[in-house]
Coordinates of C-alpha atoms and ligand atoms in Angstrom, one line a residue:
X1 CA 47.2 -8.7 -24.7
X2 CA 44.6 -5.8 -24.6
X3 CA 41.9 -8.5 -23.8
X4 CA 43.9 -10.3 -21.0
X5 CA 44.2 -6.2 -19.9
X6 CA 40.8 -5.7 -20.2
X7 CA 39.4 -8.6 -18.5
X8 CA 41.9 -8.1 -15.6
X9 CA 40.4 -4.6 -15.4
X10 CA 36.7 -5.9 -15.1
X11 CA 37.7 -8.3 -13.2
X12 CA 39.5 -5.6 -10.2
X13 CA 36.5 -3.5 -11.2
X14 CA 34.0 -6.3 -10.2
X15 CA 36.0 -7.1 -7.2
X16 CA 36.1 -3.1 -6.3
X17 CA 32.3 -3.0 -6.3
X18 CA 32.1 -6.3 -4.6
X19 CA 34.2 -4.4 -2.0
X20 CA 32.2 -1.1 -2.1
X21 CA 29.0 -3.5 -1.0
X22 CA 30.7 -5.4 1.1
X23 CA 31.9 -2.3 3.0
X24 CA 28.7 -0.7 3.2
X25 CA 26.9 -3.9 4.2
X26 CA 28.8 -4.6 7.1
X27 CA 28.5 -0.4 8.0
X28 CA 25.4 -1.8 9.7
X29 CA 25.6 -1.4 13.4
X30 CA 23.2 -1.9 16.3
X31 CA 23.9 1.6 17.7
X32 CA 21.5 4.2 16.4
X33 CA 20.1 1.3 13.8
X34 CA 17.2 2.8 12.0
X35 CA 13.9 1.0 10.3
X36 CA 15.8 1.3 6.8
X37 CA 19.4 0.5 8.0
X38 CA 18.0 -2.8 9.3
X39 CA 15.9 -3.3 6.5
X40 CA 18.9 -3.2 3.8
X41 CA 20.9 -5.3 5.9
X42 CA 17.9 -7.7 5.8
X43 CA 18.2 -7.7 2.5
X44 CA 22.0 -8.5 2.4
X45 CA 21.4 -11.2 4.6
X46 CA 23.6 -9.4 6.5
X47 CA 21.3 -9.6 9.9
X48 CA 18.7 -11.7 11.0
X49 CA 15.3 -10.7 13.1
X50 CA 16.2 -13.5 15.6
X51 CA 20.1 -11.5 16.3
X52 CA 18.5 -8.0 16.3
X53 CA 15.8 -9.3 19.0
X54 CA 18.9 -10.7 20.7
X55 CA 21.2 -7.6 20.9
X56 CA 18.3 -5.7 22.3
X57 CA 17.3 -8.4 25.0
X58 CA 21.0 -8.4 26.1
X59 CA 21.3 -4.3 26.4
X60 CA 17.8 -4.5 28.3
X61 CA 19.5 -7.2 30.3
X62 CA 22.2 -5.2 31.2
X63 CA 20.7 -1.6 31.2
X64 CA 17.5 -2.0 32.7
X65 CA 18.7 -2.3 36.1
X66 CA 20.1 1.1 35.9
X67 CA 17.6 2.7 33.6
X68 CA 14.1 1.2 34.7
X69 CA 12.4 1.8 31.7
X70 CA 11.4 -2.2 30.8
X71 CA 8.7 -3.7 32.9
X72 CA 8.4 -7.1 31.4
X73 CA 10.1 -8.7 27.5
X74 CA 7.6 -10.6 25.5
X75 CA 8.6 -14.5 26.4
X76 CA 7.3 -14.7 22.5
X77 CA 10.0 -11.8 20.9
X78 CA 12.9 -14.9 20.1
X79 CA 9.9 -17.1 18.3
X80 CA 7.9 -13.7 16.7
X81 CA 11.7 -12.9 15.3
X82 CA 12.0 -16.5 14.0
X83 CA 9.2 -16.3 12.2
X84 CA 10.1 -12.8 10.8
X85 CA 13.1 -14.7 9.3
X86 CA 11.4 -17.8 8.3
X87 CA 8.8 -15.3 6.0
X88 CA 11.6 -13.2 5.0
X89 CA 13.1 -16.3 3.4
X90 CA 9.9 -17.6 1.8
X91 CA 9.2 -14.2 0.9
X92 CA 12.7 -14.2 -1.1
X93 CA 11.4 -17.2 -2.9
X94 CA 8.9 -15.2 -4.0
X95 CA 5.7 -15.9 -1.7
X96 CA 4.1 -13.6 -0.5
X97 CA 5.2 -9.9 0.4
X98 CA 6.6 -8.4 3.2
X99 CA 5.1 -5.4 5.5
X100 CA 6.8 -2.7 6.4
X101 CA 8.1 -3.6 9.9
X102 CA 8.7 -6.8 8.9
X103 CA 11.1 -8.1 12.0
X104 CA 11.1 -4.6 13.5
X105 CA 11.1 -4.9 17.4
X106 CA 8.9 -2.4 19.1
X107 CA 8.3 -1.6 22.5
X108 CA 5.0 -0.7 24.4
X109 CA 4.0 1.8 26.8
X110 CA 2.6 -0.5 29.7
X111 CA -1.3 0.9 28.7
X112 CA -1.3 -0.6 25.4
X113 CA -3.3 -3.8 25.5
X114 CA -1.8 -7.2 24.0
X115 CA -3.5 -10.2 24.3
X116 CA -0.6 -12.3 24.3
X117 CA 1.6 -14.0 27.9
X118 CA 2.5 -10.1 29.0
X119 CA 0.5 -7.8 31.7
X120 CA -1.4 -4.7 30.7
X121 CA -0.9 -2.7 34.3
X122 CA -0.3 0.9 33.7
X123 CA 2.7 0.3 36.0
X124 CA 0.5 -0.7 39.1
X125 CA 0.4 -4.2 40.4
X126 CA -3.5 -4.1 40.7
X127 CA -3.5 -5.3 37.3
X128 CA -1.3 -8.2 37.2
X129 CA -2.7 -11.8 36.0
X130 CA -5.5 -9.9 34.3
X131 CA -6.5 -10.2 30.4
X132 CA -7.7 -7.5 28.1
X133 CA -10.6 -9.4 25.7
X134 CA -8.6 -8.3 22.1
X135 CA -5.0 -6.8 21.2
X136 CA -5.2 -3.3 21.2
X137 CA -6.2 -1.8 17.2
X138 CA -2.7 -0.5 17.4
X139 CA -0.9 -3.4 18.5
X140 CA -2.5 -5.6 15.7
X141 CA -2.1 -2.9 12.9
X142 CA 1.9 -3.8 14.3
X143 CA 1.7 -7.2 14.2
X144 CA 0.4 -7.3 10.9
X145 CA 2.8 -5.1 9.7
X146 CA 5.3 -7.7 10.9
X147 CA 6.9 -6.2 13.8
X148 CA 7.7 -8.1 17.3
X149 CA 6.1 -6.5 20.1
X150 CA 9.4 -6.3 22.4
X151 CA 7.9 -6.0 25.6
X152 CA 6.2 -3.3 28.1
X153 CA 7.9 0.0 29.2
X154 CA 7.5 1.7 32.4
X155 CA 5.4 4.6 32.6
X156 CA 4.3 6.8 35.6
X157 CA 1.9 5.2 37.3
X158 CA -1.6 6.0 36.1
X159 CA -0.5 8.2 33.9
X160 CA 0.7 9.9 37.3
X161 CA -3.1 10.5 38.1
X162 CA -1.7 8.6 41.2
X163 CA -0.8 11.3 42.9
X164 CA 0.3 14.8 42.7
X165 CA 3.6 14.1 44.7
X166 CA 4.6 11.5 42.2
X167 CA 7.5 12.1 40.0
X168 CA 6.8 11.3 36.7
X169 CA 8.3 8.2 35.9
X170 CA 7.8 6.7 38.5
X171 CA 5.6 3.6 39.5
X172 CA 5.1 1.1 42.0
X173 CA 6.3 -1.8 39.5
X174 CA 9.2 -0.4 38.1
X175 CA 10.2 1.9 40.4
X176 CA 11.9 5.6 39.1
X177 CA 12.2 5.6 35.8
X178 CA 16.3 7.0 35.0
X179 CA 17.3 9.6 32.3
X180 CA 20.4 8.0 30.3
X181 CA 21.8 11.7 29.7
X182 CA 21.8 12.8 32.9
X183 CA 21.3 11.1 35.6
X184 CA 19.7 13.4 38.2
X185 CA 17.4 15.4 36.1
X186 CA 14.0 13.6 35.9
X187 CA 13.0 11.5 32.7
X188 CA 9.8 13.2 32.6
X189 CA 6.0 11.0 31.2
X190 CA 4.0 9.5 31.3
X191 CA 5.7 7.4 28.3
X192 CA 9.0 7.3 30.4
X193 CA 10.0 4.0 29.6
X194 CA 9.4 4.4 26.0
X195 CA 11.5 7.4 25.5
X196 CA 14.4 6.2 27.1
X197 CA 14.5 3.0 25.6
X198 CA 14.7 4.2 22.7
X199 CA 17.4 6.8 23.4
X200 CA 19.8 4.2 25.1
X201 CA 19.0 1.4 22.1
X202 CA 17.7 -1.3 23.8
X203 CA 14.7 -1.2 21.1
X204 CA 14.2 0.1 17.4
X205 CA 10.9 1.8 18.1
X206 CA 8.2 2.5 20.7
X207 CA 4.9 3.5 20.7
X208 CA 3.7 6.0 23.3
X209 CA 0.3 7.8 24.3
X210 CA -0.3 11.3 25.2
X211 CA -3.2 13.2 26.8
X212 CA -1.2 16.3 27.9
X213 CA 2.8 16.1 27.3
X214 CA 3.1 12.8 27.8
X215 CA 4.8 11.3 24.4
X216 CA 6.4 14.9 24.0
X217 CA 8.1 15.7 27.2
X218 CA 9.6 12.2 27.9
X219 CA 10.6 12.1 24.1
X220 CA 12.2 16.2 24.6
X221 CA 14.3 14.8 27.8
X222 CA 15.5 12.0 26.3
X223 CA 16.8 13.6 22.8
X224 CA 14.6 11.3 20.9
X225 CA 11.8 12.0 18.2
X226 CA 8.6 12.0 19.8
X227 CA 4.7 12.4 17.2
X228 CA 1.7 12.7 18.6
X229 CA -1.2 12.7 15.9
X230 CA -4.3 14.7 15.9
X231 CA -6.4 12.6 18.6
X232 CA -8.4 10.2 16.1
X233 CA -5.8 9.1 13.8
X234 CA -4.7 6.3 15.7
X235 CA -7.3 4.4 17.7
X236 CA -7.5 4.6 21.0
X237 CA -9.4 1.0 21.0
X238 CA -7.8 -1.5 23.5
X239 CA -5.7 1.5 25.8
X240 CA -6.3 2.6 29.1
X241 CA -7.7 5.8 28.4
X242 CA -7.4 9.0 30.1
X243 CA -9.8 11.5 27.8
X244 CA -11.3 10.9 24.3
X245 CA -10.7 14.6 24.0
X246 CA -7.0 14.2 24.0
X247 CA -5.6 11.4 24.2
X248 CA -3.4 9.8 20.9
X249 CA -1.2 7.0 20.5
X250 CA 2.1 7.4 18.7
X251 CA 5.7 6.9 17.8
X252 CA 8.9 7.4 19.7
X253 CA 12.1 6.8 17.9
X254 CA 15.6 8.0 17.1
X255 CA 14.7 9.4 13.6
X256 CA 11.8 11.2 12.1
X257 CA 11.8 8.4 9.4
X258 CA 11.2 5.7 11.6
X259 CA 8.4 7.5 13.3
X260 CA 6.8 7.8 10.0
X261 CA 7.1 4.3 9.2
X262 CA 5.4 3.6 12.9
X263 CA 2.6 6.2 11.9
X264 CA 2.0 4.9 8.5
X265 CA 1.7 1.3 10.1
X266 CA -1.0 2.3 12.6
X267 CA -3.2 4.8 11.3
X268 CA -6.8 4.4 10.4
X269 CA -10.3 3.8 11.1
X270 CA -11.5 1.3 13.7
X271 CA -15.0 0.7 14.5
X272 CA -14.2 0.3 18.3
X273 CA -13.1 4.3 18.1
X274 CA -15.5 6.9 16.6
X275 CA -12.7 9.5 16.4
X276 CA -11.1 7.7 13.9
X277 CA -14.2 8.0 11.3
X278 CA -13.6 11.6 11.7
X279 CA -9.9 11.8 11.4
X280 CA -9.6 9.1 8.7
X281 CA -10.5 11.8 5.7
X282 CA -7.0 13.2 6.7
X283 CA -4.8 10.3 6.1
X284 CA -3.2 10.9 2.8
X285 CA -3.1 8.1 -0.1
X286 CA 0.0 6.2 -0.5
X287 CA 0.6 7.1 3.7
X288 CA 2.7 9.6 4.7
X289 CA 6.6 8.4 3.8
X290 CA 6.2 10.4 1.0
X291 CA 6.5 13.5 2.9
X292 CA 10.4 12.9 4.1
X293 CA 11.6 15.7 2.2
X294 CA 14.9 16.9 2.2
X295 CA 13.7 20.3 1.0
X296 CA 10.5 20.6 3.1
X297 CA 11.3 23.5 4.4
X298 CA 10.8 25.2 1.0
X299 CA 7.9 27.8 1.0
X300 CA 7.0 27.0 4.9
X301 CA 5.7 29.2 6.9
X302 CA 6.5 29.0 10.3
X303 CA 5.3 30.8 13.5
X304 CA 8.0 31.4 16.1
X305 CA 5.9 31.9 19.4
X306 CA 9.0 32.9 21.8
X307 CA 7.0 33.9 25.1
X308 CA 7.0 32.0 27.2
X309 CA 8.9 29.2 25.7
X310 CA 12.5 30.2 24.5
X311 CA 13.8 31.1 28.0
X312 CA 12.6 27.6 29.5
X313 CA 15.7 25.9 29.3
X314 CA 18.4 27.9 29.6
X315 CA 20.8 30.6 27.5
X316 CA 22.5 27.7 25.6
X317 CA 19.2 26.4 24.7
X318 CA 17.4 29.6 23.8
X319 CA 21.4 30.5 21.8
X320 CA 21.0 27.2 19.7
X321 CA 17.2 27.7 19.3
X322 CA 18.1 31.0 17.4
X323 CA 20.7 28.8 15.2
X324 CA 17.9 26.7 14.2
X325 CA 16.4 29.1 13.3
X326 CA 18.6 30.7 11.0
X327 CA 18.4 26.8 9.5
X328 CA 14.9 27.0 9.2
X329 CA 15.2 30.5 7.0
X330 CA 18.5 29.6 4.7
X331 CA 16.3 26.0 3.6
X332 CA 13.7 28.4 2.5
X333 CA 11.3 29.0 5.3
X334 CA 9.3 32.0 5.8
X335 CA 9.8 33.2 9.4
X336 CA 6.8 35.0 11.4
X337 CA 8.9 35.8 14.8
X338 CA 7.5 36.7 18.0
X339 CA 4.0 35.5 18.0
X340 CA 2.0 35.5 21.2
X341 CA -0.9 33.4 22.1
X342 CA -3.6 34.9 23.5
X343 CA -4.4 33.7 27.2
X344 CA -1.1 31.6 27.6
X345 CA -0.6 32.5 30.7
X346 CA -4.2 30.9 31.8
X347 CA -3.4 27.7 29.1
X348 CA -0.4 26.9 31.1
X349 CA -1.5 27.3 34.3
X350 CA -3.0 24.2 35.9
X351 CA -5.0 26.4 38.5
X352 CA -6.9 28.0 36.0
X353 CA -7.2 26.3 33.2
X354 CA -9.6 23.4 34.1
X355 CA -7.9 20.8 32.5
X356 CA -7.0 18.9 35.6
X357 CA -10.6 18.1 36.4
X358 CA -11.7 17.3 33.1
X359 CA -9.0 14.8 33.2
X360 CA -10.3 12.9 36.2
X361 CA -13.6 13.0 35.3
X362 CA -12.9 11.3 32.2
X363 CA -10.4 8.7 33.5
X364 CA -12.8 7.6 36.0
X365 CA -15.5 6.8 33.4
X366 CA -13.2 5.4 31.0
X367 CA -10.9 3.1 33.2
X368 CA -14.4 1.9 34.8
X369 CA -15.2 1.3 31.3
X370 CA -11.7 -1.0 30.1
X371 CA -11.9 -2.4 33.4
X372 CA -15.1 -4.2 32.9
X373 CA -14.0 -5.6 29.9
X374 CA -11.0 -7.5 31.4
X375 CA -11.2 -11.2 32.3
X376 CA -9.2 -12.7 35.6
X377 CA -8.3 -8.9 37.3
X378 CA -8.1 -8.6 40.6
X379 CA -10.3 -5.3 40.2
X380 CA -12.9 -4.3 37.9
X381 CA -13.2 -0.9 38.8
X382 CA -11.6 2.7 39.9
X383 CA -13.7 2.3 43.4
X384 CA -11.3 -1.8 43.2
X385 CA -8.2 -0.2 42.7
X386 CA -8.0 2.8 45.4
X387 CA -9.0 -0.6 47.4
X388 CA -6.1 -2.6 46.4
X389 CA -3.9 0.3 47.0
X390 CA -4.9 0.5 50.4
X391 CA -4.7 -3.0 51.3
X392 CA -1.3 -3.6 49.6
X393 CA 0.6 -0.3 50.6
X394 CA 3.8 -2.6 50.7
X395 CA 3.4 -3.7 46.8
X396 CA 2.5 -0.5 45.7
X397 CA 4.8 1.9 48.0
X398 CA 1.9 3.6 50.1
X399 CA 4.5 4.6 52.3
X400 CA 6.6 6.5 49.4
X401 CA 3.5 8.1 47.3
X402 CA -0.6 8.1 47.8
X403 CA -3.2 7.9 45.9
X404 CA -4.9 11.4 46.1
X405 CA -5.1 12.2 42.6
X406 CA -7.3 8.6 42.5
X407 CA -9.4 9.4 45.1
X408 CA -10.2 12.8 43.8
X409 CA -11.0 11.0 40.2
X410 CA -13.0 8.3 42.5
X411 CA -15.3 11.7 43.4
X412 CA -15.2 13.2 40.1
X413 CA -18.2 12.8 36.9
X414 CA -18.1 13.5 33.6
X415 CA -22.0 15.2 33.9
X416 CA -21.0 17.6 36.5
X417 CA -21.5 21.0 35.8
X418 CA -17.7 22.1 36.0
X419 CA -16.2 19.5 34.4
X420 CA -18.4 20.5 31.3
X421 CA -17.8 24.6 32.2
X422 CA -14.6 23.6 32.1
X423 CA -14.1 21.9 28.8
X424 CA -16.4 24.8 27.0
X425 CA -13.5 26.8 28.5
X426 CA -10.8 24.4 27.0
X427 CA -12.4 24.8 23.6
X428 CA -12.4 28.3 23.4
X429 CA -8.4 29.1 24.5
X430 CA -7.8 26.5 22.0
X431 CA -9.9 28.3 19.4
X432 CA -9.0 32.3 20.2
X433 CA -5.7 31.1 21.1
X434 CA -3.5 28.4 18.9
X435 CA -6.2 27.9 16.3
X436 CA -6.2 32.0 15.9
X437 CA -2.7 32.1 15.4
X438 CA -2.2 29.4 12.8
X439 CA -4.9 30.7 10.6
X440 CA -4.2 34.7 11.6
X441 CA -0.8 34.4 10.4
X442 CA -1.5 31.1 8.0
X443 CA 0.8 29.2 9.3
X444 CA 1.4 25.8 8.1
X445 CA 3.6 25.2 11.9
X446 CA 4.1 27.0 15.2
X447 CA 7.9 26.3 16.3
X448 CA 8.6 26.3 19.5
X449 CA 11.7 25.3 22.1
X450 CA 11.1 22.6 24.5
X451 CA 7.9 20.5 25.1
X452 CA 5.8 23.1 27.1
X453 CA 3.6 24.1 23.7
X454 CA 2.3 20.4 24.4
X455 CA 0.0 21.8 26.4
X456 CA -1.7 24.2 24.0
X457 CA -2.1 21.5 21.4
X458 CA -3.4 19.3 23.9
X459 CA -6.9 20.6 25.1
X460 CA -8.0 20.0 21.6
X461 CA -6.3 17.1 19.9
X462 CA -3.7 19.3 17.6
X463 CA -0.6 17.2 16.2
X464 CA 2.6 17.4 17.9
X465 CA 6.1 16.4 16.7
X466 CA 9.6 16.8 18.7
X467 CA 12.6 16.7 17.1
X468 CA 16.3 16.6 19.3
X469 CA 17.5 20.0 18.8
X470 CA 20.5 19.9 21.1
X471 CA 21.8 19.5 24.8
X472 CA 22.6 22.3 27.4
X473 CA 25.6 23.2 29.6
X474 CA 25.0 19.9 31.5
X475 CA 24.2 17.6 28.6
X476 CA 20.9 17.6 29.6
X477 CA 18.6 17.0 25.8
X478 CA 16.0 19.5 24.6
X479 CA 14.2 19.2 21.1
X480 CA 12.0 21.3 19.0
X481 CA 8.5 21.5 19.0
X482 CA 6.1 21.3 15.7
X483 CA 2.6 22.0 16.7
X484 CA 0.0 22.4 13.5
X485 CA -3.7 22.1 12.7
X486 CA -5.6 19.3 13.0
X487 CA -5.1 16.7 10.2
X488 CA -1.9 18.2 8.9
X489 CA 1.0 15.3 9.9
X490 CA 2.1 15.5 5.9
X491 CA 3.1 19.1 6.6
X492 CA 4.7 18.5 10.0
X493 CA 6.8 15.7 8.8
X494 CA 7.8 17.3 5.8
X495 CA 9.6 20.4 8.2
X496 CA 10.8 18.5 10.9
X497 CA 12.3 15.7 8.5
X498 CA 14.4 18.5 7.2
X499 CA 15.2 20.0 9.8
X500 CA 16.5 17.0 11.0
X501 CA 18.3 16.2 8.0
X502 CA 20.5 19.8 8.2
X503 CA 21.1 19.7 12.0
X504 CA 21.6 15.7 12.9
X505 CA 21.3 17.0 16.2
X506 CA 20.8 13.6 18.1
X507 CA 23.2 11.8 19.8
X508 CA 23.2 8.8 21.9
X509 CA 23.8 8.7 25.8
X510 CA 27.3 9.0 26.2
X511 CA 27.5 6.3 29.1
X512 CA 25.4 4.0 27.2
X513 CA 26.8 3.6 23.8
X514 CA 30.2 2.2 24.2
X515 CA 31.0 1.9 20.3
X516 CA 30.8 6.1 20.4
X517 CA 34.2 7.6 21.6
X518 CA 34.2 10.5 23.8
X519 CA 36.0 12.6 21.2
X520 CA 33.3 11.4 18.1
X521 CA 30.8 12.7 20.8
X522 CA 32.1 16.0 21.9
X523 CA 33.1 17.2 18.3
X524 CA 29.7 16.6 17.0
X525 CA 28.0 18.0 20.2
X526 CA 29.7 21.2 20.3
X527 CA 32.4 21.1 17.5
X528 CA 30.4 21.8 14.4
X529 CA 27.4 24.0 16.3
Ligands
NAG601 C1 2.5 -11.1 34.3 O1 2.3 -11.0 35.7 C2 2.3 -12.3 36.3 C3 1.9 -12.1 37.8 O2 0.6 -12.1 37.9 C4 3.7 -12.9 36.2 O3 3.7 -14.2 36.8 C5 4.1 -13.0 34.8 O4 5.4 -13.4 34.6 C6 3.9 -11.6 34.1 N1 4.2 -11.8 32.7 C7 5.4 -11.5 32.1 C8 5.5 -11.7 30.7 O5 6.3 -11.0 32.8

């Protein structure tokens, strides 16, 4: 009797944990999926690379149209998935192991160079039919971490070196760019299509590139995490370059964990980049996962540099800016409030601060430079392209936008006495500005609302990492900015992964997410601030 009892007890208890699994397998959903949520459900054979490729095709299918932020899909993502599942199978019978994107999709900001059936075009049609010689180091760092490259996102157009009258967003192939949250408020770039991907989950992950803003503001307007590392971290080998200075490729995503599984993947030193033989003593053994801390908060010290940032966005913004930071003080950070950096006003100010002509100077000798190297393009040079422009001002929308900012790059050199004045000048508001407040105050981050701080860390190849911090009276997104000192990611991840951990500020486009109910929405929007 007490045996029949006890076996009928295992026996519910077995089929009560077969039940707790079975309900938490089948929690997986597409919406919001993360890196590790697809992962386990991998593992519980619960989902196949082949049906996550599939979902994502079919909301790109049906989004795109309104959100132009897909220029082409990889005609090889259904057969790259296949074979994610085929090794995930053998891999199960224990050959061989697995890396750690193994059937991840991820997207590709249209600069990145893949040597595969897509176009490489910067959004611009002058590049169509052309071949780059080799996959950019990033892309195959991805592949061989097993993801499958998605397809190519809409950027603006030249990294909107077009033209000064361009909107960023916007170019002649995909036309404007849309911002899922709200529609009439620009998406912002030059990583457009990469940010709001991403934040209307039609792909896992991105990757991104930045020069000034450019992975940071898109990623800020589109309530998605946006890292740019210290400019050498991630090779630049195989991109469309605008400045060695300051240009980095990185991660766009939903959570600060996936970016760091991004990160981790493509990190390292290439022989095609000398910056990353520099940068490579600061990649930390055993990558930088470890550094997802709940509690890494504890013992930070954070500068709070208000002015001129905190009244960017709005009273709502700037009201839940100073919740966070009451966040950031009861998970045991050390608040320095009210820091000023020295010349902002000049940083910030496109007039005066140079940067604008260092930029074209550099872009002209560096896209001369990848355009060489291409096989079957219409045009092999800056001087080809301002050309093709002009004699194809139907293709690329002549009519709509010029091509001033081109021309003036056409006329600019990198030996010219200003553009070298000017980067002297760069150097030294980086130094007695940002670089003098981190160590002043020894900070191990500078906090800031909104994405304008992207500027200061740019001149001189500082990390970046945004984090959604909340939406304003119109539901338009902003996020939190983590600027630090060169090489220190570990710290940066470890405060903005806990951050994110006690707000769970993101949430996905309402209009675009039709498994979220508008009640589910507005309650964690507003009803829990
Ligand atoms: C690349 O551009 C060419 C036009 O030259 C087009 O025929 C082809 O379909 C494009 N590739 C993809 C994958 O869309």
């Amino acid at each position: 009797m007490t045996s029949l009892f006890s076996l009928l007890l295992s026996l519910a208890l077995l089929s009560l944990s077969f039940l707790t699994t079975a309900v938490s397998a089948s929690e997986f959903t597409f919406q919001e999926a993360t890196i590790e949520s697809i992962h386990l459900a991998f593992a519980q054979n619960r989902l196949t690379s082949r049906q996550l490729v599939d979902f994502y095709l079919d909301r790109i299918q049906t989004l795109n149209p309104s959100l132009r932020c897909v220029l082409e899909v990889n005609p090889d993502a259904l057969a790259q998935a296949d074979e994610a599942d085929r090794l995930r199978a053998e891999a199960r019978g224990g050959k061989g192991t697995l890396g750690n994107l193994h059937g991840i999709p991820v997207l590709l900001k249209d600069s990145i160079g893949t040597d595969d059936k897509m176009n490489t075009s910067a959004g611009s049609y002058a590049l169509l039919g052309a071949r780059v010689p080799r996959d950019a180091f990033v892309v195959e760092r991805l592949r061989s971490a097993g993801a499958v490259i998605l397809g190519k996102a809409s950027m603006s157009e030249w990294y909107s070196i077009r033209s000064w009258e361009m909107p960023r967003g916007w170019c002649a192939r995909g036309g404007q760019g849309v911002n899922p949250y709200v529609k009439s408020e620009n998406p912002c770039g030059s990583s457009t299509g990469s940010a709001i991907a991403v934040a209307a989950n039609m792909v896992t992950v991105s990757l991104g590139t930045e020069t000034d803003s450019s992975i940071i503001c898109p990623a800020d307007h589109n309530s998605v995490v946006g890292f740019k590392p210290t400019v050498g971290l991630t090779s630049r080998a195989g991109v469309m370059l605008v400045s060695p200075r300051q240009d980095s490729i990185g991660p766009i995503s939903r959570t600060v964990s996936d970016a760091v599984y991004v990160l981790d993947a493509i990190v390292g030193f290439d022989p095609r980049d000398e910056a990353t033989g520099e940068a490579a003593k600061f990649i930390p053994m055993g990558g930088y996962k470890q550094f997802l801390r709940e509690d890494g908060l504890k013992g930070k010290r954070l500068g709070i540099v208000r002015n001129p940032f905190s009244n960017s966005r709005g009273s709502t913004a700037a009201s839940i800016f100073d919740q966070h930071l009451g966040t950031f003080r009861n998970y045991g950070a050390t608040l320095v409030d009210n820091l000023e950096i020295e010349n902002i006003d000049i940083i910030l100010n496109p007039s005066k601060n140079g940067e604008m002509g260092v930029l074209r100077a550099h872009f002209k000798h560096h896209i001369n430079e990848y355009l060489g190297e291409l096989s079957n393009s219409p045009v092999k040079s800056l001087a080809d392209v301002i050309a093709f422009n002009s004699n194809n001002p139907d293709l690329e929308k002549m009519e709509e936008y010029n091509q001033d900012g081109l021309i003036a790059a056409q006329m600019a050199n990198i030996l010219d006495e200003e553009v070298v004045k000017a980067e002297h000048m760069m150097k030294k508001l980086s130094e007695e500005g940002f670089e003098k407040l981190m160590k002043e105050n020894e900070l191990d981050a500078m906090v800031t609302l909104g994405l304008r701080a992207a500027t200061v860390l740019a001149f001189e190849g500082y990390p970046a990492l945004t984090v959604p911090a909340g939406y304003d009276d119109n539901g338009m997104p902003f996020g939190v900015c983590f600027g630090g000192l060169k090489g220190s990611e570990a710290k940066l991840i470890e405060i903005a992964y806990s951050f994110e951990q006690a707000t769970r500020m993101r949430k996905p486009p309402l209009s675009f997410s039709s498994e979220f109910h508008y009640q589910y929405y507005y309650e964690q929007s507003y009803g829990t601030m």
